[in-house]
Coordinates of C-alpha atoms in Angstrom, one line a residue:
X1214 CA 31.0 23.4 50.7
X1215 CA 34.1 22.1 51.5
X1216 CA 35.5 19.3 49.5
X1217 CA 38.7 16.9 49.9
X1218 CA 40.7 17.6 46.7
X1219 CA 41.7 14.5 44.1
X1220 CA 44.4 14.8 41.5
X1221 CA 43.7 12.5 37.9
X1222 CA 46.8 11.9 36.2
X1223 CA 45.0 12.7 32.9
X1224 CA 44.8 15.7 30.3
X1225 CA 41.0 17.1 29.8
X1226 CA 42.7 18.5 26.6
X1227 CA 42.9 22.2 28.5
X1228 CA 39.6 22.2 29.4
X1229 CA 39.0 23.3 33.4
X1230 CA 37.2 20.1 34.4
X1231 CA 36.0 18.3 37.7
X1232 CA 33.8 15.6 38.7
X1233 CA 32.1 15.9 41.7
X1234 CA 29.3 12.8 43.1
X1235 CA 25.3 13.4 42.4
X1236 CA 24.6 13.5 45.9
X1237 CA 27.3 16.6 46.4
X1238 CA 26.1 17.8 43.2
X1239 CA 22.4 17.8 44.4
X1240 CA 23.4 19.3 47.6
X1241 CA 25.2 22.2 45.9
X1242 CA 22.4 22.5 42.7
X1243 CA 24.8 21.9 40.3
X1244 CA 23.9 19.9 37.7
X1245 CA 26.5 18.0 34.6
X1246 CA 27.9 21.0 32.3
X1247 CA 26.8 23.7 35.0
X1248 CA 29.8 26.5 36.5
X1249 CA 31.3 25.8 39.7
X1250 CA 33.6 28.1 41.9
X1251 CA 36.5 26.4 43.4
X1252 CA 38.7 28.4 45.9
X1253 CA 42.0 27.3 47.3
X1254 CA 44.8 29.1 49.0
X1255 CA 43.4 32.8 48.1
X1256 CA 43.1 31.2 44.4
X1257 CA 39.7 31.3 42.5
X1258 CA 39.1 29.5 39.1
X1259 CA 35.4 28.6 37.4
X1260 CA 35.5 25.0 35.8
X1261 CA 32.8 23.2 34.3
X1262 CA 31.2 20.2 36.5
X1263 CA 30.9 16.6 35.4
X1264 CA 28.3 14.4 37.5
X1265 CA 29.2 11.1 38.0
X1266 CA 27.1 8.6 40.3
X1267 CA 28.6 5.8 42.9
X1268 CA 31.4 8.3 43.7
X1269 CA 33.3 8.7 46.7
X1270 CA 31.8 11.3 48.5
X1271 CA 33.1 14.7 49.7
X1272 CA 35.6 14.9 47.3
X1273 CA 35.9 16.5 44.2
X1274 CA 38.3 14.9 41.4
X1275 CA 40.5 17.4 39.0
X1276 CA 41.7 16.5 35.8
X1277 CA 45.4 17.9 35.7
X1278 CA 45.0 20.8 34.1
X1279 CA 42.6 22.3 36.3
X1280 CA 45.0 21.0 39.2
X1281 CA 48.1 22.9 37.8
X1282 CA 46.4 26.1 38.0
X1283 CA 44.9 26.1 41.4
X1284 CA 48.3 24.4 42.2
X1285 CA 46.5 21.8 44.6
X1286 CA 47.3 18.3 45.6
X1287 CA 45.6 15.0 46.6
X1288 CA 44.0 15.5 50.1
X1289 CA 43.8 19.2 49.9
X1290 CA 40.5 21.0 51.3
X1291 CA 39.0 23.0 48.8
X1292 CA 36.1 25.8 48.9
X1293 CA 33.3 24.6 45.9
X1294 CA 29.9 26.6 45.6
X1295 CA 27.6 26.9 42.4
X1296 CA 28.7 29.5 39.7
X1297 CA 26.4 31.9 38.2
X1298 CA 25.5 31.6 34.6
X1299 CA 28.2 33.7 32.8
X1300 CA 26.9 36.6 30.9
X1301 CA 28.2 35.7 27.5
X1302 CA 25.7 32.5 27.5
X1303 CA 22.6 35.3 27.3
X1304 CA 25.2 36.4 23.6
X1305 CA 25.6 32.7 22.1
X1306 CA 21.4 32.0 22.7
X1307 CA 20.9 35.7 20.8
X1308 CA 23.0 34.5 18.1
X1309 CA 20.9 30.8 18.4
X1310 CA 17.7 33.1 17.6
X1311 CA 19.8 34.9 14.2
X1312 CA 20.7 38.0 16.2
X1313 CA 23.4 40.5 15.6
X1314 CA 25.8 40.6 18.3
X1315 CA 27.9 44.1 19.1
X1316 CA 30.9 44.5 19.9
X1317 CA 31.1 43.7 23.2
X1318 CA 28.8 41.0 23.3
X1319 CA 31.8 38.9 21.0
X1320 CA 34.2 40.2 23.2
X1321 CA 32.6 38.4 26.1
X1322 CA 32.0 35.4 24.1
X1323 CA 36.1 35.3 23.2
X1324 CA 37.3 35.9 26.4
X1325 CA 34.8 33.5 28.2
X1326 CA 36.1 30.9 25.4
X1327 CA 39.7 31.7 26.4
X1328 CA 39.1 31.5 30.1
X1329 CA 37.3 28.4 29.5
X1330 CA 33.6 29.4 31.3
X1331 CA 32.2 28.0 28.1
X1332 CA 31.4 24.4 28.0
X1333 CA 31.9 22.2 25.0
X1334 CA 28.1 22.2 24.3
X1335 CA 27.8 26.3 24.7
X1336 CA 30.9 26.6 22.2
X1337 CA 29.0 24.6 19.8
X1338 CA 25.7 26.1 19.8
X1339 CA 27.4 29.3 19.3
X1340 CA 29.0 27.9 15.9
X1341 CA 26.5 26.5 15.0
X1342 CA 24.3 29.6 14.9
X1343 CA 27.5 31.1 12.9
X1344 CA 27.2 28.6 10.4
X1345 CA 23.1 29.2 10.2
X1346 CA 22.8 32.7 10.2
X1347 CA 26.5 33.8 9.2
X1348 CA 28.7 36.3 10.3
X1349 CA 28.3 40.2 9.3
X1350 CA 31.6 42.0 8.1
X1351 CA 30.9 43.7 11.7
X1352 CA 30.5 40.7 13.3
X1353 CA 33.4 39.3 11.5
X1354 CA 35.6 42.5 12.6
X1355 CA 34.6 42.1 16.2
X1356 CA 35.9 38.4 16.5
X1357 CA 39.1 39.3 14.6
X1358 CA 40.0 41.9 17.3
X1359 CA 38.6 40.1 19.8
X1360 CA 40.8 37.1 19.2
X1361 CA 43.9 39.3 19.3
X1362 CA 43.0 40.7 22.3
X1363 CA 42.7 37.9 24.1
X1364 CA 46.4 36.3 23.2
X1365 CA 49.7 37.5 23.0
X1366 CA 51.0 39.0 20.2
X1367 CA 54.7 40.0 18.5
X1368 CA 56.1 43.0 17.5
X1369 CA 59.4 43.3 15.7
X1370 CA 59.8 47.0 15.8
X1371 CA 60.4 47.1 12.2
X1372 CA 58.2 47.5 8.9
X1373 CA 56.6 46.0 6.9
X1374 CA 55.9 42.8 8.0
X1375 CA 55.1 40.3 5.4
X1376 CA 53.0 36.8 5.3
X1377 CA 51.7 34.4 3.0
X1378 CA 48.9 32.3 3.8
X1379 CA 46.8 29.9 1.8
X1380 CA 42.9 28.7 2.8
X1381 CA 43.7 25.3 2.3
X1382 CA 42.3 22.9 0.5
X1383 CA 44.1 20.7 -2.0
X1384 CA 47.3 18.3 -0.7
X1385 CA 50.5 19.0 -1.7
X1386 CA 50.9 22.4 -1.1
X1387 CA 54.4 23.5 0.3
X1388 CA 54.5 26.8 -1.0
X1389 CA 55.2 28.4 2.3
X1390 CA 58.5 26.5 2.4
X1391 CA 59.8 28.3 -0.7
X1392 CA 58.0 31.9 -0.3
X1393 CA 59.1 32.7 2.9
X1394 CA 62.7 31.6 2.0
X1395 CA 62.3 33.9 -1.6
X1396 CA 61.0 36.7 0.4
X1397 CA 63.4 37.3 3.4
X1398 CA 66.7 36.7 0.7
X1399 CA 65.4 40.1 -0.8
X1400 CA 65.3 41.3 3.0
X1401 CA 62.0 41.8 3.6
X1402 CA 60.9 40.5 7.3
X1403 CA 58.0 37.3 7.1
X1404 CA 57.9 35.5 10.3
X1405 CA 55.5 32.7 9.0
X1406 CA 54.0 30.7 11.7
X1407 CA 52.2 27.7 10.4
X1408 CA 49.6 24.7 11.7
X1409 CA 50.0 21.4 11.8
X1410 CA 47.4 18.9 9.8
X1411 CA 43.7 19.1 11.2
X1412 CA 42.5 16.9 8.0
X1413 CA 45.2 17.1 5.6
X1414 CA 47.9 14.8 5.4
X1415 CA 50.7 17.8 6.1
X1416 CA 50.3 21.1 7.6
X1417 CA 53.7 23.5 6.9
X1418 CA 54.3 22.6 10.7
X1419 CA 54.4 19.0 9.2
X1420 CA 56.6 19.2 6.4
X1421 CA 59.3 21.8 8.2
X1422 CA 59.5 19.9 11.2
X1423 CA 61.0 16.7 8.9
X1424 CA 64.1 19.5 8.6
X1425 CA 64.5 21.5 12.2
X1426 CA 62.6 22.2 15.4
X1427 CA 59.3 24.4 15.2
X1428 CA 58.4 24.7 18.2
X1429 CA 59.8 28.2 20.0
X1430 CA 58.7 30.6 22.1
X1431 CA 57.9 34.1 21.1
X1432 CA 61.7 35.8 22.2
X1433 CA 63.0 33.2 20.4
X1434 CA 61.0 33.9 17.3
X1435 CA 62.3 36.9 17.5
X1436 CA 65.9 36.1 17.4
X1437 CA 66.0 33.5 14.6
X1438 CA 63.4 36.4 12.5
X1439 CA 66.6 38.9 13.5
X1440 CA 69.1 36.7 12.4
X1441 CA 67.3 35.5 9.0
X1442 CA 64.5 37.8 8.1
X1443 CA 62.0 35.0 8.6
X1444 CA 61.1 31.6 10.5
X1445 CA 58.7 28.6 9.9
X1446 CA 57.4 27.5 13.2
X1447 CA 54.3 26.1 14.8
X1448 CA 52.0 28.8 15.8
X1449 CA 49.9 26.6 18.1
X1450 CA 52.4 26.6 21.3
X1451 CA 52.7 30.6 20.9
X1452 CA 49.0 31.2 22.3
X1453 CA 48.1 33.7 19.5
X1454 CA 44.8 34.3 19.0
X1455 CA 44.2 31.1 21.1
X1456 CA 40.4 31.4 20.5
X1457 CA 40.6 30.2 17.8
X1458 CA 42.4 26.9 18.4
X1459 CA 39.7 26.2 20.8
X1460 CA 36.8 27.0 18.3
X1461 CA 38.7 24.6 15.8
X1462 CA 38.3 21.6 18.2
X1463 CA 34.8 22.1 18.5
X1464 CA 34.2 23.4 14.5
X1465 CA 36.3 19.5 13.3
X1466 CA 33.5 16.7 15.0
X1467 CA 30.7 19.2 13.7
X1468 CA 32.0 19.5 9.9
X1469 CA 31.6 22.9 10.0
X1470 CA 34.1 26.3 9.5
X1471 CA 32.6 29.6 10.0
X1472 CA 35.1 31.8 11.4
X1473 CA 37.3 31.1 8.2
X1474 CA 38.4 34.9 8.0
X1475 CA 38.1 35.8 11.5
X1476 CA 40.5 32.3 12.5
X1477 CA 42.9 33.4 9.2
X1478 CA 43.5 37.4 10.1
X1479 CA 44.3 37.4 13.8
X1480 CA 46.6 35.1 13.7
X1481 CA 48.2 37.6 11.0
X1482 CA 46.9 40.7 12.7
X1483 CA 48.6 39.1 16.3
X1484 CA 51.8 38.3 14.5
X1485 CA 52.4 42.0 13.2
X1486 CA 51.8 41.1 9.6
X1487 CA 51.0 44.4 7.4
X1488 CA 51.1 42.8 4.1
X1489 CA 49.5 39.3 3.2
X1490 CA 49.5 37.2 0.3
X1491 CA 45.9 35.1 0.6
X1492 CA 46.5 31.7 -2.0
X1493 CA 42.7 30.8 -2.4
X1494 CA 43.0 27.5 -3.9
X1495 CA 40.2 27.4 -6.9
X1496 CA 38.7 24.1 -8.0
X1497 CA 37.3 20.9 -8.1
X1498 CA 40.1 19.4 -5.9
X1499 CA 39.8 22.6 -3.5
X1500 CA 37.9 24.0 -0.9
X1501 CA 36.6 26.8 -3.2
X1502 CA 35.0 25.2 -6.2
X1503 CA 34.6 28.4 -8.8
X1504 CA 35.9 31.8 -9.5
X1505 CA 32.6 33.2 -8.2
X1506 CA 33.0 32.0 -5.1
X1507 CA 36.9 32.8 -4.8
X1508 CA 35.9 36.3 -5.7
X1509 CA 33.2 37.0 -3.3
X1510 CA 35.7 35.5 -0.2
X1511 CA 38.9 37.8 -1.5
X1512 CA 36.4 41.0 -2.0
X1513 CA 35.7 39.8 2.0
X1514 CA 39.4 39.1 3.3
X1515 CA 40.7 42.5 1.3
X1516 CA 37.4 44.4 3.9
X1517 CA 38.5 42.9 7.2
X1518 CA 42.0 43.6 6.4
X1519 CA 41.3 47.2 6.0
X1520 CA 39.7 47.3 8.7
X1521 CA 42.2 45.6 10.6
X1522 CA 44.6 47.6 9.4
X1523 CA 46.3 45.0 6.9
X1524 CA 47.2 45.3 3.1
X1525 CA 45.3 42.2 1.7
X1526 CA 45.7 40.8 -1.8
X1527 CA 44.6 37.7 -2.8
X1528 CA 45.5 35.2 -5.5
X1529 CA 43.4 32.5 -7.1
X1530 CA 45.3 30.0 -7.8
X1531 CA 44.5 26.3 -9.7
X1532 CA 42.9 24.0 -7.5
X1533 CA 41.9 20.9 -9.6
X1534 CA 44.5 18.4 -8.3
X1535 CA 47.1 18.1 -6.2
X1536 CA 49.9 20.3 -6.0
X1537 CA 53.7 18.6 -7.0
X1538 CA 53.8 15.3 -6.9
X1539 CA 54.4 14.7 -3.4
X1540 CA 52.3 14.5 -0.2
X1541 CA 52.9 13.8 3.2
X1542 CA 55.1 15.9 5.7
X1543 CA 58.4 14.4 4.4
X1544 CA 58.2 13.9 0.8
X1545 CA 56.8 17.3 0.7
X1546 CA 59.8 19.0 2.4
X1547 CA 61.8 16.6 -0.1
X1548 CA 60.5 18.2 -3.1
X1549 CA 60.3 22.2 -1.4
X1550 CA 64.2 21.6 -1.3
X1551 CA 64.8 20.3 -4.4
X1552 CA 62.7 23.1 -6.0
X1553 CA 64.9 25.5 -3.9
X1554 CA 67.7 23.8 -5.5
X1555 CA 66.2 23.9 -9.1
X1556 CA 65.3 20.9 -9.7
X1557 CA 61.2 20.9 -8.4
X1558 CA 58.4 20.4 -10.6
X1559 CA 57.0 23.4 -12.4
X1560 CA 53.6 24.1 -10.8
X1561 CA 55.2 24.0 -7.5
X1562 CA 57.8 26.8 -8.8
X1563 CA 55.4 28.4 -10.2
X1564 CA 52.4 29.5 -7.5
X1565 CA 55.8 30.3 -4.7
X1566 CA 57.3 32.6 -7.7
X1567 CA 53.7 34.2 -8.2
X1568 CA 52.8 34.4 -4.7
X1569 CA 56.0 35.4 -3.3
X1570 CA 55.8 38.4 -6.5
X1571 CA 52.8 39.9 -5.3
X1572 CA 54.1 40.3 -1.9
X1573 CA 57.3 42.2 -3.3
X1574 CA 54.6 44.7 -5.3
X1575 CA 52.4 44.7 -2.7
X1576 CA 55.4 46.6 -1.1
X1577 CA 56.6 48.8 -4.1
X1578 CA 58.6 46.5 -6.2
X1579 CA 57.8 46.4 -9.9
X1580 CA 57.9 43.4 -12.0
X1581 CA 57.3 41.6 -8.7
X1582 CA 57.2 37.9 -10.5
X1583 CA 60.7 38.4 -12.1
X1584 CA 62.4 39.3 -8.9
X1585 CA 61.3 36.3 -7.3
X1586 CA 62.0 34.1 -10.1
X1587 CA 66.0 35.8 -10.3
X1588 CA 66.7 35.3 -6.5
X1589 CA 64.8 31.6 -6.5
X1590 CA 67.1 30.8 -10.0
X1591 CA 70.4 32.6 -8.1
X1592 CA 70.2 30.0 -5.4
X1593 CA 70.2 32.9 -2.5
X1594 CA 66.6 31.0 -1.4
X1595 CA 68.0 28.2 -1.1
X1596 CA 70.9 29.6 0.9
X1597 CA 68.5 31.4 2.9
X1598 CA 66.4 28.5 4.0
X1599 CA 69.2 26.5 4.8
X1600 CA 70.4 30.0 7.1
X1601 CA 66.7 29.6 8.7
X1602 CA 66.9 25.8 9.1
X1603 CA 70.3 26.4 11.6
X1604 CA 68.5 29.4 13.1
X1605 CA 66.1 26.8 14.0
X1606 CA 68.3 24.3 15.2
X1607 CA 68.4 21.9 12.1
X1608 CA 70.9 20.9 9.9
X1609 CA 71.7 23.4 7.3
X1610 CA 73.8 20.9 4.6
X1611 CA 70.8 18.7 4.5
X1612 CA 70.0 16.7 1.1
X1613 CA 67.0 16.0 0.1
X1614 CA 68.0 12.4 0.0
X1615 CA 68.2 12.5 3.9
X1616 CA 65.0 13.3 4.6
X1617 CA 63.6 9.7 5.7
X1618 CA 60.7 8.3 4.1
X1619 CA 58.9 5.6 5.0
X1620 CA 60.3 1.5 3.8
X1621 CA 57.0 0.0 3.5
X1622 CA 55.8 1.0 -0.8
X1623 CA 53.0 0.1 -2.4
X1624 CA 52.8 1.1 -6.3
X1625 CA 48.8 1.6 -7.8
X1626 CA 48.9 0.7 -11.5
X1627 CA 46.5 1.6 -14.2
X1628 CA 43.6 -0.9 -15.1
X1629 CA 43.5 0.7 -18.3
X1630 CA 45.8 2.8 -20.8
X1631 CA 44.4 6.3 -20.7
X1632 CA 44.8 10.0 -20.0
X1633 CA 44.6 10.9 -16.7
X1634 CA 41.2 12.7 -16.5
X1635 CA 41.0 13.9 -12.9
X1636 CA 42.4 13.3 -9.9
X1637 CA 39.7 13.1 -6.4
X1638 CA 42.0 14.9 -4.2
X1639 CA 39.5 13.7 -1.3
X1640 CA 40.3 10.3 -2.4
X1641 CA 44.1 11.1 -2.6
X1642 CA 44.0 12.4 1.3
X1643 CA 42.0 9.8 2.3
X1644 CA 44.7 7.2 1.2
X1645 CA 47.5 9.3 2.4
X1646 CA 45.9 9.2 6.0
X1647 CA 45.2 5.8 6.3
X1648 CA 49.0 5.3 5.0
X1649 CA 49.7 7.7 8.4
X1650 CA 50.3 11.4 7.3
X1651 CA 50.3 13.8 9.5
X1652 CA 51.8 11.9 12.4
X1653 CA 54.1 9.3 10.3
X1654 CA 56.4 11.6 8.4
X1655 CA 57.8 9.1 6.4
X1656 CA 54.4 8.3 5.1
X1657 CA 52.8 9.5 2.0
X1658 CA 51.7 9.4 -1.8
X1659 CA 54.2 10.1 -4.8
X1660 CA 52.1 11.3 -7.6
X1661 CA 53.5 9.4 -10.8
X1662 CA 50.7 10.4 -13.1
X1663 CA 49.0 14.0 -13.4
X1664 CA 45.8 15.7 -15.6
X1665 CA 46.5 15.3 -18.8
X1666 CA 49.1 12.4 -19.1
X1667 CA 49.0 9.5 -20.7
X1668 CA 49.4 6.3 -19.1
X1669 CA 49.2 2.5 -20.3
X1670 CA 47.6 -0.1 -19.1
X1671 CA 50.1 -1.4 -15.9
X1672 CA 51.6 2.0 -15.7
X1673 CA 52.1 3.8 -12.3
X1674 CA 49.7 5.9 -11.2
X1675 CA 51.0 6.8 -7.6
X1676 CA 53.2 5.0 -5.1
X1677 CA 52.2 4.8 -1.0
X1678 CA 54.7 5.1 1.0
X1679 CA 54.4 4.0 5.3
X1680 CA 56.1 3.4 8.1
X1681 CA 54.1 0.5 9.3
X1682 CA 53.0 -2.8 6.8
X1683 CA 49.7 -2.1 8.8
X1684 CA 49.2 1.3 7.5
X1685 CA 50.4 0.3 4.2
X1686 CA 48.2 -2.8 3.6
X1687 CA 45.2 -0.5 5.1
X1688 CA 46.2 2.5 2.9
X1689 CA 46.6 0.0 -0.1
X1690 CA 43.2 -1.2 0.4
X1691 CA 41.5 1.8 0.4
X1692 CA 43.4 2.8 -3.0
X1693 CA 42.0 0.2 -4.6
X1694 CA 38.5 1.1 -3.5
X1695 CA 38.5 4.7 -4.2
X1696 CA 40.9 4.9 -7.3
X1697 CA 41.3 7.9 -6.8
X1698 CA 43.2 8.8 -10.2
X1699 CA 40.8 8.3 -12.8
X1700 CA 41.4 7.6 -16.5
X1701 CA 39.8 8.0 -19.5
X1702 CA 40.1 5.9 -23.0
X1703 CA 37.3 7.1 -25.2
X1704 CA 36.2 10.7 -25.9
X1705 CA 32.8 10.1 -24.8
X1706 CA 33.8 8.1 -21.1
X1707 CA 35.1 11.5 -20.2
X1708 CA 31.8 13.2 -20.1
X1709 CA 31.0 10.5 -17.2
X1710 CA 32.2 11.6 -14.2
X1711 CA 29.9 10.0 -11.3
X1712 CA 27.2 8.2 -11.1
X1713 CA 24.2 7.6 -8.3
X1714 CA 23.5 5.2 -6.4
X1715 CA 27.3 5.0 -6.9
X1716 CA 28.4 1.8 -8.5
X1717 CA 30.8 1.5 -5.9
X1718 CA 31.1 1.7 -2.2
X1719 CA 32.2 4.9 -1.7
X1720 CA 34.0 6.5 1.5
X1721 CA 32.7 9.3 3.2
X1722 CA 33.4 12.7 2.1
X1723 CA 36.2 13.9 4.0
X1724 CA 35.9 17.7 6.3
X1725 CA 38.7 20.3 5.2
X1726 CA 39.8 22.3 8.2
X1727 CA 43.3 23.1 7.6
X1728 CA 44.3 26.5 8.4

């Protein structure tokens, strides 16, 4: 049928998407969500039909994405006929009814994903039975390979390539932002490229971007890793393993992440990686919530990497509260340069001294630890990252003191004197967001208080930092609510830690999806 062509000056977020009236729809038995074939100019492209009544008819409406690739304009005749149901759909309604799926079956599922055949609906069924009846390590394998497959992928001509990546989990963590820096002063190649914040309140992407540019293409990856021995970019313009990214927009409105591993390795296996460093964070604060469990996922990351090809170790590292004192894109990078430059808190010195000491023995070196430690102490990591920060178009003499944070402060003090108990990291992010982390970099939460200290009545717990009053007085708000640092006075409060019904309103607990 042919169909007068209408361009919407709006994004469908990627997705191939056109609306077409009832009565056409009817006329070409294509109902909402079904395939339908559009052909223009000796082009062809499937995109997935949205049925909308009262419309003008014998046109058909594209949302600008879908425009750009078939390259057609407003009042262009286009060629529109039903599409036949692609194969992989027969694969996701298997899996629906707890079946295996081969090899090839996943790679149809992947690529029909990528080339966007899938609706949003189709996607999430097929998660959905992931999450149900779980992946095998065959399974698991499959999607890994299949993700790389269907992106692009680097390769620096030069070994080994090493990377550090942690699961997620608890705020605070700007380990990356000292590792890598550690790691390519010894001159050892780790091109680390990061995510920005799905539910946290900074991704690496974040807190890096507060210092230099992230984004880059892949040749020019390559450069600033030839010039430095390693990068810290965004990995989400580079189209690695792009699968992946569109699984993740489905997996965050359902609350769920099953393709944990296969989302984690092939990214790693696309970027060359031949030696990772896997930080499971271990805790009450964390994703993981007991050795048992941190165990049984690194016995199942240290399988897929061999047989991906990948030398996987994995640390387990403490997980009960945040990590630093800072959170929030830049008061994090603040205090990942001022531990470069000696002067960070310990823990955060700490986990990037262990981590970044596995990956030199994971590559031969003994005593691993102490040769991270000497070249963190000798100030060539520091002079490295500020070598990587010019690579990447930033200001290499920055001080800590000119990273902006945000005016607007709010200090939370105690109700009580007491030792600080525990710390409900959920609680912490959920403040931190509603101060404006990710997208406000100047927004935040400095930790005053930690486990263990002592505090007296009126003394700082933690100070909020926005951009905005609104933000603040929101973020301020919801501190109060949540207290999210919580002290204890008398030996036997501490064995209290909840009650239910709560005593309080309480807000909901928050989804951890970060990369």
């Amino acid at each position: 049928m042919k169909l007068v062509a209408g361009v919407l000056n709006i994004t469908a977020g990627g997705k191939h998407v056109a609306i077409i009236d009832d009565d056409i729809a009817g006329l070409l038995g294509v109902h909402s969500s079904d395939r339908i074939r559009i052909n223009f100019c000796e082009r062809e492209i499937i995109a997935i039909a949205n049925v909308a009544t009262d419309f003008p008819h014998n046109r058909i409406w594209f949302y600008s994405e879908l425009a750009s690739v078939l390259k057609v304009q407003d009042g262009d005749e286009v060629d529109v006929h039903l599409a036949p149901m692609p194969e992989s759909l027969n694969y996701v309604r298997a899996k629906l009814r707890g079946e295996r799926l081969r090899e090839k079956e996943i790679d149809r599922i992947v690529k029909d994903v990528v080339d966007r055949y899938l609706s949003d609906i189709e996607v999430s069924a097929f998660l959905t039975a992931l999450k149900i009846y779980n992946l095998s390590m065959n399974e698991t394998e499959a999607l890994s390979r299949a993700m790389v497959d269907t992106g692009q992928s680097l390769d620096f001509g030069i070994g080994p390539i090493l990377d550090k990546h942690s699961i997620g989990g608890i705020p605070g963590d700007k380990t990356s932002m000292i590792v890598v820096p550690i790691v390519a002063a010894a001159g050892y190649t780790i091109p680390k490229t990061s995510s920005r914040a799905i539910t946290s309140p900074a991704g690496t992407a974040d807190r890096v971007e507060t210092l230099c540019s992230v984004n880059f293409e892949l040749e020019e990856i390559r450069e600033i890793v030839k010039k430095t021995n390693g990068c810290l970019v965004w990995g989400g313009a580079l189209e690695l393993a792009p699968a992946d990214d569109l699984f993740i927009q489905v997996e965050y409105p359902l609350g769920i992440d099953p393709l944990l591993l296969p989302s984690i390795m092939s990214k790693k296996k696309a970027i060359g990686a031949t030696h990772i460093a896997i930080d499971i964070p271990t805790g009450r604060g964390a994703k993981i919530k007991n050795l048992s469990e941190a165990y049984t996922l690194a016995a199942d990351f240290v399988d897929l990497g061999k047989r991906l090809g990948v030398n996987v170790q994995c640390a387990m590292t403490f997980g009960d509260q945040p990590l630093g004192y800072c959170i929030g894109a830049g008061l994090e990078a603040k205090e990942a340069l001022e531990t470069l430059m000696g002067k960070g808190p310990q823990d955060v010195r700490d986990k990037a001294i262990s981590l970044a000491g596995i990956l030199f023995e994971m590559v031969g070196e003994s005593n691993g630890r102490l040769k991270a430690e000497q070249i963190l102490d000798s100030k060539k990591a520091e002079l490295k990252m500020r070598q990587i920060i010019e690579a990447q178009g930033g200001n290499p003499n920055v001080k800590p003191e000119d990273i902006p944070i945000g005016p607007e402060h709010f200090v939370v003090r105690a109700k009580q004197k007491g030792r600080v108990m525990w710390i409900n990291t959920d609680g912490i992010v959920q403040v931190a967001r509603a101060a404006g982390t990710p997208k406000a970099k100047g927004s935040g939460i400095l930790l005053k208080a930690k486990i263990g200290d002592e505090v007296e009545k009126d003394g700082v717990l933690f100070e909020i930092y926005a951009e905005r009053a609104s933000k603040l007085s929101s973020a301020a708000a919801l501190a109060e609510r949540l207290e999210p640092v919580v002290l204890s006075k008398k030996p036997d409060e501490r064995m209290l830690l909840d009650m239910y019904p709560y005593k309080k309103e309480l807000e909901e607990k928050s989804f951890n999806l970060d990369r």
